[in-house]
Coordinates of N, CA and C in Angstrom, one line a residue:
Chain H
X1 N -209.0 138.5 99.3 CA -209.3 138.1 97.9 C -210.6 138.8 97.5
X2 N -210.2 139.5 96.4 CA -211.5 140.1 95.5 C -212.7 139.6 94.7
X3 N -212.0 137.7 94.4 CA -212.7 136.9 94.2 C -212.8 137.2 92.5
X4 N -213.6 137.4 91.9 CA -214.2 137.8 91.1 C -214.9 138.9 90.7
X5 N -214.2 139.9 89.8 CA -215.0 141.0 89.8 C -215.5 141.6 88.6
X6 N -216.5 142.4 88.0 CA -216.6 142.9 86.5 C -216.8 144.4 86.9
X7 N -216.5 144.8 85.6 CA -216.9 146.6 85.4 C -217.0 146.8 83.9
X8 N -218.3 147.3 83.7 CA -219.0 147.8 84.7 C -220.4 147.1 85.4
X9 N -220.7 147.5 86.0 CA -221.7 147.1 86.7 C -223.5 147.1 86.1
X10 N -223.2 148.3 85.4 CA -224.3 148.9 84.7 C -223.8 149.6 83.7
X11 N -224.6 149.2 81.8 CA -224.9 150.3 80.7 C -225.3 150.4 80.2
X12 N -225.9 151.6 79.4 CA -226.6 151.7 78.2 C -226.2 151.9 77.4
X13 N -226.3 151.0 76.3 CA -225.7 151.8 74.7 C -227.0 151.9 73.6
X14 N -226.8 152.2 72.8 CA -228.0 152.5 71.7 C -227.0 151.5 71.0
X15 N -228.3 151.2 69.7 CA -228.1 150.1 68.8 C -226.6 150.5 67.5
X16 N -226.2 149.6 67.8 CA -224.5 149.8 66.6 C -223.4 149.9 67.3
X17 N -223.2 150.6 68.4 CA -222.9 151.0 69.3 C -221.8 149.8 69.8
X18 N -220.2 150.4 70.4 CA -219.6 148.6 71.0 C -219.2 148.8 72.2
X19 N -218.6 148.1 72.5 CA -218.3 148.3 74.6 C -217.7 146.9 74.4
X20 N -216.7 147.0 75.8 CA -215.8 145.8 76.1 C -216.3 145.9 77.8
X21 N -216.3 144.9 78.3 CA -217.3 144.3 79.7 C -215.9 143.5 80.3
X22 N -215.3 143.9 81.4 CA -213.9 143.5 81.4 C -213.9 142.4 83.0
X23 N -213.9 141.1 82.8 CA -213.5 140.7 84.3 C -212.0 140.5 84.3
X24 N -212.0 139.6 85.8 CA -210.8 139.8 86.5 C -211.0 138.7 87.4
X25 N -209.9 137.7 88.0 CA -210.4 137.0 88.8 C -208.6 137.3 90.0
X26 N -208.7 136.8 90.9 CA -207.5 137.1 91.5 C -207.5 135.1 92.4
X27 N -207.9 134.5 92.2 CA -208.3 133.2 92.1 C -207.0 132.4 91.7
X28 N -206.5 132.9 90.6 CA -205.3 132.1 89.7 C -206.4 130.9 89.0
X29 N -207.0 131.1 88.9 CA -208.0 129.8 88.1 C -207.8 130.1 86.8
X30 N -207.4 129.0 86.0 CA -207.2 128.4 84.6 C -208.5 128.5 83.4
X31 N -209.5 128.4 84.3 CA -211.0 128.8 83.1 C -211.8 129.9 83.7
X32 N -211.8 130.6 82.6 CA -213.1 132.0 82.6 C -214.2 131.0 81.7
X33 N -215.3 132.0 82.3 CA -216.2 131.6 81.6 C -217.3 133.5 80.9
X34 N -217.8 133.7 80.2 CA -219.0 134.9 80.3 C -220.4 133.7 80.2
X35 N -221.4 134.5 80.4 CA -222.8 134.1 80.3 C -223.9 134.9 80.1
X36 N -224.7 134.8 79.8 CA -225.9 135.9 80.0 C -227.1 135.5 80.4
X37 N -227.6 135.8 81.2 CA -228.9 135.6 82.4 C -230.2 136.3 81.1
X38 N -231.0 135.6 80.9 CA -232.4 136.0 80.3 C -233.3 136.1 81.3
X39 N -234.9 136.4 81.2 CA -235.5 136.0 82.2 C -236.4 134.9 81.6
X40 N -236.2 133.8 82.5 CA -236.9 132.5 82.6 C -236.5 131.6 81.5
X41 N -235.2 132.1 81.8 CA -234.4 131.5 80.9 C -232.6 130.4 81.5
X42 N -232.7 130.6 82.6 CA -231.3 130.3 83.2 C -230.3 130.9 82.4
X43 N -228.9 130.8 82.7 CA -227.8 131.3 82.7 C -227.7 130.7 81.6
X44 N -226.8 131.4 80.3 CA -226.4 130.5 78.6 C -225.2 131.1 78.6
X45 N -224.1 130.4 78.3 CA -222.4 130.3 78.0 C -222.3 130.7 76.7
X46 N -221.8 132.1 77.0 CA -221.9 132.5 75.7 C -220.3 132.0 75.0
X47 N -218.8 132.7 75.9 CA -217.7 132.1 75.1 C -216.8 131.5 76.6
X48 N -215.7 131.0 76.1 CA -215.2 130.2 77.4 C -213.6 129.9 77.6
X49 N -212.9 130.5 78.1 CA -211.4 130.2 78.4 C -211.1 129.3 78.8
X50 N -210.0 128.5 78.1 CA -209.3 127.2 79.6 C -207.6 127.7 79.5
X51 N -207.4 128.7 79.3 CA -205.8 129.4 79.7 C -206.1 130.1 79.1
X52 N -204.3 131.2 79.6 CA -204.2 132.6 78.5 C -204.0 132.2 77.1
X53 N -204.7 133.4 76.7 CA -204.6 133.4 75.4 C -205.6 131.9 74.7
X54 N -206.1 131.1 75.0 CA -207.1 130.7 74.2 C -208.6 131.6 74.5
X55 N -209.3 130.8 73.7 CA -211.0 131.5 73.5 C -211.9 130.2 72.7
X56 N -212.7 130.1 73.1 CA -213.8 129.4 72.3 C -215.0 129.8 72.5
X57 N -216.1 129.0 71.5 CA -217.4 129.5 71.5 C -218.1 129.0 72.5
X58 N -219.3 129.0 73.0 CA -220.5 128.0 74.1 C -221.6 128.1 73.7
X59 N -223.0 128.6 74.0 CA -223.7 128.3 73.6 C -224.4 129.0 72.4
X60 N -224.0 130.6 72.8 CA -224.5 131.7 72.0 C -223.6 132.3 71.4
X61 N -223.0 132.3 70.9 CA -221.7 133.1 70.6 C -221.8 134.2 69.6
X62 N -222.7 134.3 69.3 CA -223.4 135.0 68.1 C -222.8 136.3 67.9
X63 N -222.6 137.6 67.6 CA -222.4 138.7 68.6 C -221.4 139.1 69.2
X64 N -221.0 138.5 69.9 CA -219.8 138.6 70.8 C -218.4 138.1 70.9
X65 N -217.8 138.8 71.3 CA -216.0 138.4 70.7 C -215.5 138.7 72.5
X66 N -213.9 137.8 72.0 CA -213.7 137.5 73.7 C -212.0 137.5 73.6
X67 N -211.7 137.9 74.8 CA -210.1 137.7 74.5 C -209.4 137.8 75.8
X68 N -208.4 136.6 76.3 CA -208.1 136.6 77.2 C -206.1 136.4 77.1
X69 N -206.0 137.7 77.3 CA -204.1 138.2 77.1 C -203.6 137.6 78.5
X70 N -204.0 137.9 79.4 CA -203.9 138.0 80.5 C -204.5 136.7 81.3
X71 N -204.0 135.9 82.0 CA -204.8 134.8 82.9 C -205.8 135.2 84.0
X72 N -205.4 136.6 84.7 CA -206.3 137.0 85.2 C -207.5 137.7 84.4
X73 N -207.6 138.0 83.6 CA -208.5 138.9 83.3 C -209.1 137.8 81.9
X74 N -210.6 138.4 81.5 CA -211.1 137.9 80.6 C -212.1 138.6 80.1
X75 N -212.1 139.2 78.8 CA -213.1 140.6 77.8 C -213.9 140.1 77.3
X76 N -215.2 141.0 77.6 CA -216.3 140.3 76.3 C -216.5 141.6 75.7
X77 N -216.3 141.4 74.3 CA -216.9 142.4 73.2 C -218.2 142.6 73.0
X78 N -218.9 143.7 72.6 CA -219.9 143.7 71.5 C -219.6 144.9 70.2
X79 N -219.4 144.6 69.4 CA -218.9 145.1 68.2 C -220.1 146.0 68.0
X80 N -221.1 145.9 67.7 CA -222.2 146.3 67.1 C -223.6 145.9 68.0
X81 N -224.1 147.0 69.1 CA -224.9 145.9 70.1 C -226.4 146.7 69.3
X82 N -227.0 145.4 70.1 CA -228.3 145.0 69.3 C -229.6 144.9 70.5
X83 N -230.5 145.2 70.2 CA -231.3 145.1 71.0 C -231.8 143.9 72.3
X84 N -231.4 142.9 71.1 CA -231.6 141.5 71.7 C -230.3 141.0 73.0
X85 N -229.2 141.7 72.7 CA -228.3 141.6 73.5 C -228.4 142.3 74.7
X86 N -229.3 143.2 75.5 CA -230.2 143.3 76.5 C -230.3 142.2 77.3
X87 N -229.3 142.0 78.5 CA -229.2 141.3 78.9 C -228.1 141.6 80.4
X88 N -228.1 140.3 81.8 CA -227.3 140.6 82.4 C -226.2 139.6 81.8
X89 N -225.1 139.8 82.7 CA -223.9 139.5 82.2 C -222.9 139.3 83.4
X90 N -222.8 138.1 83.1 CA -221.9 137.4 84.2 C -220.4 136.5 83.9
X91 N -219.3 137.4 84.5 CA -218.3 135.7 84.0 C -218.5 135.0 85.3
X92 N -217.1 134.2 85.1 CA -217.0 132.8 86.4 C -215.8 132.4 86.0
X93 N -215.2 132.0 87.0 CA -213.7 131.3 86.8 C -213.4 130.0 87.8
X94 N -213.1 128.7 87.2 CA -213.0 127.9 88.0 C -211.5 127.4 87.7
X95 N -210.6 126.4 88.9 CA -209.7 125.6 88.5 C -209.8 124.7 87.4
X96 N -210.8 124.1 86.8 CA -210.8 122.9 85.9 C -212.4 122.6 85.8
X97 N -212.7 122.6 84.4 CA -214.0 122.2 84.1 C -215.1 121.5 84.8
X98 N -214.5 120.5 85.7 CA -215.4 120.1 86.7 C -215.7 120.5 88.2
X99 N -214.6 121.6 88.0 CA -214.8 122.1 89.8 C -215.7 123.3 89.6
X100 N -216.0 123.9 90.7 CA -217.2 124.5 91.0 C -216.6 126.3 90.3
X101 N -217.8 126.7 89.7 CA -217.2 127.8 89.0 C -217.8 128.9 90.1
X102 N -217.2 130.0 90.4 CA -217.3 131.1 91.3 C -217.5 132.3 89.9
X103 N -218.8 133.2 90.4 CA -219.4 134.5 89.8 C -218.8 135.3 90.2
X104 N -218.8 136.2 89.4 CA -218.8 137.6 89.6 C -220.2 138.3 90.4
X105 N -220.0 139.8 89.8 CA -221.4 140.1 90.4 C -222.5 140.4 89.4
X106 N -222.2 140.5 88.3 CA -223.0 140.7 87.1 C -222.7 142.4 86.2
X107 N -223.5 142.3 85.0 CA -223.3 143.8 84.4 C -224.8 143.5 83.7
X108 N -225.5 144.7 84.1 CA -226.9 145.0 83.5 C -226.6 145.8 82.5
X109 N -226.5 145.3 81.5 CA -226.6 146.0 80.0 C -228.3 146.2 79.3
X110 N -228.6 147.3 78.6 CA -229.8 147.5 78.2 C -228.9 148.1 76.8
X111 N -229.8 147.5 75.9 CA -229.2 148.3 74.4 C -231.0 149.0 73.2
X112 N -230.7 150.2 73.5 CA -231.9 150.9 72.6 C -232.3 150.9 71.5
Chain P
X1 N -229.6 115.2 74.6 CA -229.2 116.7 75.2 C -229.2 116.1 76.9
X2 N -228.4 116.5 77.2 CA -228.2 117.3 78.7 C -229.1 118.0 79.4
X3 N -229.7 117.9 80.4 CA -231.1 118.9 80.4 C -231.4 119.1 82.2
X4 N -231.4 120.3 82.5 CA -231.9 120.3 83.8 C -233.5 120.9 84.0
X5 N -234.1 120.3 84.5 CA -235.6 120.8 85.1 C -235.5 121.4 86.3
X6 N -236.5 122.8 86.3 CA -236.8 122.7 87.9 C -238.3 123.3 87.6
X7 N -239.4 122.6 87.9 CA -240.7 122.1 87.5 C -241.5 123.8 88.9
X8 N -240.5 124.0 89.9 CA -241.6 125.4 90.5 C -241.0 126.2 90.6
X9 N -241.9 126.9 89.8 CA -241.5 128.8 89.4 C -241.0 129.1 90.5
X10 N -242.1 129.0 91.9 CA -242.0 129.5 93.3 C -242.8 128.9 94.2
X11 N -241.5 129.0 95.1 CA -242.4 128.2 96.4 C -242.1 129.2 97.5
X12 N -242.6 128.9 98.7 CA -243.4 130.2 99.8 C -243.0 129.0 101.2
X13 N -242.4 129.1 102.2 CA -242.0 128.6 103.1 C -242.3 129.8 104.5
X14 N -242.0 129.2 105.4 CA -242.3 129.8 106.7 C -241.1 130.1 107.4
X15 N -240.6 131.0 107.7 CA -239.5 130.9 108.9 C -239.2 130.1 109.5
X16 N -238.1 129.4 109.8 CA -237.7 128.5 110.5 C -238.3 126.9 109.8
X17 N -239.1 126.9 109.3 CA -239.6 125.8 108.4 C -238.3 125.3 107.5
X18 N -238.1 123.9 107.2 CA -238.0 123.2 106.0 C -238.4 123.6 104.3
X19 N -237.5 123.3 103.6 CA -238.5 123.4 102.4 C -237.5 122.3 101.5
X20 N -237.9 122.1 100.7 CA -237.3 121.2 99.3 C -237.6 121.9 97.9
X21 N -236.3 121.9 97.6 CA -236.8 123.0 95.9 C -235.9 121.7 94.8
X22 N -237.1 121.6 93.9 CA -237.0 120.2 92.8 C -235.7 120.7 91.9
X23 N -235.2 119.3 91.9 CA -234.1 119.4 90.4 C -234.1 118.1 89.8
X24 N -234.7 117.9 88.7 CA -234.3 116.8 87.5 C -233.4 117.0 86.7
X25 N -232.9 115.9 86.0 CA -231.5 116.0 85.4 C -232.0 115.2 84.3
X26 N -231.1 115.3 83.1 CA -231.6 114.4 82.0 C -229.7 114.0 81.6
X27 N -229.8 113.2 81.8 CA -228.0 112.7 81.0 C -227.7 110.9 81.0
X28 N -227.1 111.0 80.1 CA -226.5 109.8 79.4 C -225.3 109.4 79.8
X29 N -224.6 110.4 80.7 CA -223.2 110.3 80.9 C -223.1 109.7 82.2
X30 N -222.2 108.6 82.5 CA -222.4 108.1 84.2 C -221.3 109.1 85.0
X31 N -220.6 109.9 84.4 CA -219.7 110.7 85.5 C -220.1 112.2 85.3
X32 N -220.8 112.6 86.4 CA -221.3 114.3 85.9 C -221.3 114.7 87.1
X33 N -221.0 116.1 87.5 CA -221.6 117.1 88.8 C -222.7 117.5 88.8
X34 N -223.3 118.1 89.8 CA -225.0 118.8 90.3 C -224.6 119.9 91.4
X35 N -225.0 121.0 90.9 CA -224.4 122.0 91.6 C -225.9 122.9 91.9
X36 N -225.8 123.5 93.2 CA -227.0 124.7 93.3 C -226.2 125.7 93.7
X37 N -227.1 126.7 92.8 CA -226.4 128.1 93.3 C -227.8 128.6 93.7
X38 N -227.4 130.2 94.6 CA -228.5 131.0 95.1 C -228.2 132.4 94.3
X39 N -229.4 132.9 93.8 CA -229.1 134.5 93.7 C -229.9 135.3 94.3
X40 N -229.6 136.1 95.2 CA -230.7 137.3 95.7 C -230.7 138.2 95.2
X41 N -231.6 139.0 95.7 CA -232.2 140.4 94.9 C -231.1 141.0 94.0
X42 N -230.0 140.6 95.1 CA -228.8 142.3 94.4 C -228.1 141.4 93.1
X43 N -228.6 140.2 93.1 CA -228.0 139.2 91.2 C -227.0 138.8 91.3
X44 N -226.4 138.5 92.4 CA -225.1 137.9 92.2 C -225.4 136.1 92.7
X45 N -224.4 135.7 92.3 CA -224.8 134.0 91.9 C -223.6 133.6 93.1
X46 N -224.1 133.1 94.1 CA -223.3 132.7 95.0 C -223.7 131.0 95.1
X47 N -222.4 130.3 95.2 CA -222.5 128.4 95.1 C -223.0 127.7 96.3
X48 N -223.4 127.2 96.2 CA -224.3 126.5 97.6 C -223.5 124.9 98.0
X49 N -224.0 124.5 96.9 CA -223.6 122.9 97.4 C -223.0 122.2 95.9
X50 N -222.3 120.8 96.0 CA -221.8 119.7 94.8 C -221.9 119.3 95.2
X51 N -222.7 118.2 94.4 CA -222.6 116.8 94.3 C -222.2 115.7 93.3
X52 N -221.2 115.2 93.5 CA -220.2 114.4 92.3 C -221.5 113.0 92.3
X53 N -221.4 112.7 90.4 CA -222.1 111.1 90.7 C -222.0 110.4 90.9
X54 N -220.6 110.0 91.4 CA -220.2 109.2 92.1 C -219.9 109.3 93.9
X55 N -220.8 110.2 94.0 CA -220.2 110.5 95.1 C -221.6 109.7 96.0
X56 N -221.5 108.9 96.9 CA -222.3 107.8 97.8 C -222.8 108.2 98.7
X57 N -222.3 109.3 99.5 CA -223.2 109.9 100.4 C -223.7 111.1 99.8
X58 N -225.4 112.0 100.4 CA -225.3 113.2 100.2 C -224.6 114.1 100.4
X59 N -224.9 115.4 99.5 CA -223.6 116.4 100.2 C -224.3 117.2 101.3
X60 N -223.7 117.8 102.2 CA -224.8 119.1 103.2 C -223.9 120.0 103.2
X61 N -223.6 121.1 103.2 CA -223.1 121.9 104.1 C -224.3 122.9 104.8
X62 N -223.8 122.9 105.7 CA -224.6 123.6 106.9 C -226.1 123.3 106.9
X63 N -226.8 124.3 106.6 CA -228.6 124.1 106.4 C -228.8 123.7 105.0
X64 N -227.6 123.7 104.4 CA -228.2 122.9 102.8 C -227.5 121.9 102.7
X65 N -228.4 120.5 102.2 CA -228.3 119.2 101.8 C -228.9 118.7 100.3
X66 N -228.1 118.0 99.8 CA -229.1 117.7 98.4 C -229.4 116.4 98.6
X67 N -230.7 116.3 98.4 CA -231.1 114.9 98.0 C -231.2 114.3 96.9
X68 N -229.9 113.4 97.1 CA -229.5 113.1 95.5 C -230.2 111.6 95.2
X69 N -231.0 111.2 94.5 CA -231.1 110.0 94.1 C -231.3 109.8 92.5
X70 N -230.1 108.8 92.4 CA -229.4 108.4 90.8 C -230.3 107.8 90.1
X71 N -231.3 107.3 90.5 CA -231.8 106.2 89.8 C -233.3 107.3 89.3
X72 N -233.1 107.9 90.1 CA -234.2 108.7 89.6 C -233.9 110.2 88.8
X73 N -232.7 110.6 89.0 CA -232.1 111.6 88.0 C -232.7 113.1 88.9
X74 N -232.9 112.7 89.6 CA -233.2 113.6 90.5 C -232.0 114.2 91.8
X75 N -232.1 115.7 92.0 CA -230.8 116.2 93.0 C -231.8 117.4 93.6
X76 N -232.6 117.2 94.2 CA -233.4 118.1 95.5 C -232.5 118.6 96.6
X77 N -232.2 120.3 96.3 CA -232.4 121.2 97.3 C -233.3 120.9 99.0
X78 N -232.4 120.5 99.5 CA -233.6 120.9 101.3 C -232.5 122.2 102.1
X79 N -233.2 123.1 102.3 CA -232.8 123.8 103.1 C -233.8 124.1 104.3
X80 N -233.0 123.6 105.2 CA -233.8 123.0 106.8 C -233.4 124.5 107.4
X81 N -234.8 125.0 108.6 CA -234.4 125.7 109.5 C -234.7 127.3 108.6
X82 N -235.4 127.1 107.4 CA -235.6 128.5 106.4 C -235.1 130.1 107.5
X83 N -234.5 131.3 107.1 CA -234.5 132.4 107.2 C -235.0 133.3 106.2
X84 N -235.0 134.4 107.0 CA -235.8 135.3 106.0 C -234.7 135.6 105.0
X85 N -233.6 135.6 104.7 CA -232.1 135.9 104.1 C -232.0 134.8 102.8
X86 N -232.7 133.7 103.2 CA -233.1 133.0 102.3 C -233.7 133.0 100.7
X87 N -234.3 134.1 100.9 CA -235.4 134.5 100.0 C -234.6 134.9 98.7
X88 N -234.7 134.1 97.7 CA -233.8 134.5 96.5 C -234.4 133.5 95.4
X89 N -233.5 133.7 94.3 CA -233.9 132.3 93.5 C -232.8 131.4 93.4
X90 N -233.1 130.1 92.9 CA -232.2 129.0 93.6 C -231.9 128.6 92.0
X91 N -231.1 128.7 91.1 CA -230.3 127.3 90.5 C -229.8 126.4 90.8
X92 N -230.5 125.4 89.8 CA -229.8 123.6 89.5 C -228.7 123.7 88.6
X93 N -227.5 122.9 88.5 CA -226.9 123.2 87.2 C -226.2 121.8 87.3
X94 N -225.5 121.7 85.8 CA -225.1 120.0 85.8 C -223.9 120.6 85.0
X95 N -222.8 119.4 85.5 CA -221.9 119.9 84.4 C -222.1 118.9 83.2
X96 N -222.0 119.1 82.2 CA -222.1 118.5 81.3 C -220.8 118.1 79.9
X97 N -220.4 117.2 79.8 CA -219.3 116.7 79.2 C -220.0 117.1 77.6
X98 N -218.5 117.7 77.0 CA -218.9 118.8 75.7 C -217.6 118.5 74.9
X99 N -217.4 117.2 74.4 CA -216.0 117.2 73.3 C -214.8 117.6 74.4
X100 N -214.6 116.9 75.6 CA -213.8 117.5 76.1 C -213.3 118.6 77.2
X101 N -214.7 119.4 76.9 CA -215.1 120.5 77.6 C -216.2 120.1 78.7
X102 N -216.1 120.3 80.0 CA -217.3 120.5 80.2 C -218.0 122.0 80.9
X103 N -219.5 121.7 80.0 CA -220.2 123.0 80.5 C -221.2 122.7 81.2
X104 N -221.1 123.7 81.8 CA -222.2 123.8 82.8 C -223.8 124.4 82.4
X105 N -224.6 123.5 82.7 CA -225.8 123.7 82.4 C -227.2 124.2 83.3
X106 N -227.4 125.0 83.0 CA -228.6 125.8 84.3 C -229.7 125.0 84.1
X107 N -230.7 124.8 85.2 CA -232.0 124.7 84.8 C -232.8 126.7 85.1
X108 N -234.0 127.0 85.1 CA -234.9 128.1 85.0 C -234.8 128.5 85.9
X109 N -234.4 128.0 87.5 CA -234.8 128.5 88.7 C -235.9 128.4 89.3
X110 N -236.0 128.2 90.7 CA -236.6 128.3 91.6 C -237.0 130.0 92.8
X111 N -238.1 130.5 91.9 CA -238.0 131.9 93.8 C -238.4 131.5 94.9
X112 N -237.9 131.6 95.8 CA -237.9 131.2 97.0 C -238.5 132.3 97.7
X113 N -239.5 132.4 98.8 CA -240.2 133.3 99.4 C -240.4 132.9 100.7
X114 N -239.3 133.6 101.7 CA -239.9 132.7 103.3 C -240.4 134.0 103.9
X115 N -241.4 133.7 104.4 CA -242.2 134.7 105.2 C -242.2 134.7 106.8
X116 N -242.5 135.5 107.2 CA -241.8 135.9 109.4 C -243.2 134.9 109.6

């Protein structure tokens, strides 16, 4: 089991600029989640799956668009990135909202 | 609001030493989870331990145990027997009931620093 995985790992875009950030879970688990790591900031839920084909917002949603075709797999957009969107970037997928959600490994995004 | 604390930036332990790394909780809800995760250097977020609120005994697995006490809203990290492999930063996180949803909420982290 591959567990949880994203790609890419690392990018840079300049400002306007869009990218799709693609995980994957091989889990069979029913909720994705994305997030973004600030510093000294803990981890913030940006949008959040509970099956294929739904999507909702979480904490930041601002920005970012999300779409999940596939049960394995789960996209995070940035249409137009922004400086402030400089950040890492993690999903997670668990069985059910209260069980324990399993990471990825992250994506260090820097935007110019 | 929902709210996790973890009150030290960084704590510094000894090889083979004990340490306790703080978690306060703020919630109104009587059924919630308390979860610690670890991340080291290379940033990946690997799960440590759960503790359900209902759940009567502590949880441990292996060299990690949380000291959970309800009354005080408190869920302390001990990780007995420190290694140098140790050394990372440590998340608190709660799940938190959301319309249905629940999300999980981080506190700031703890760095951990065990030294030979």
């Amino acid at each position: 089991n591959a567990g949880v995985t994203q790609t890419p790992k690392f990018r840079v875009l300049k400002t306007g600029q869009s990218m799709t950030l693609l995980c994957a879970q091989d889990m069979n688990h029913e909720y994705m989640y994305w997030y973004r790591q600030d510093p000294g900031m803990g981890l913030r839920l940006i949008h959040y799956s509970v099956g294929e084909g739904t999507t909702a917002k979480g904490e930041v949603p601002d920005g970012y668009n999300v779409s999940r075709l596939k049960k394995q797999n789960f996209l995070l957009g940035l249409e137009s990135a922004a400086p402030s969107q400089t950040s890492v970037y993690f999903c997670a997928s668990s069985y059910g909202t209260s069980h324990t959600q399993y990471f990825g490994p992250g994506t260090r995004l820097t935007v110019l | 609001a929902q709210k996790i604390t973890q009150t030290q930036p960084g704590m510094f332990v000894q090889e083979k030493e004990a340490v306790t790394l703080d978690c306060t909780y703020d919630t109104s809800d009587q059924s919630y989870g308390l979860f610690w995760y670890k991340q080291p250097s290379s940033g990946e977020m690997i799960f440590l331990i759960y503790q359900g609120s209902y759940d009567e005994q502590n949880a441990t697995e292996g060299r990690y145990s949380l000291n959970f006490q309800k009354a005080r809203k408190s869920a302390n990290l001990v990780i007995s027997a420190s290694q140098l492999g140790d050394s990372a930063m440590y998340f608190c996180a709660m799940i938190q009931p959301d319309t249905g949803f629940q999300k999980l909420v981080f506190g700031t982290g703890t760095r951990l620093l065990v030294s030979p």
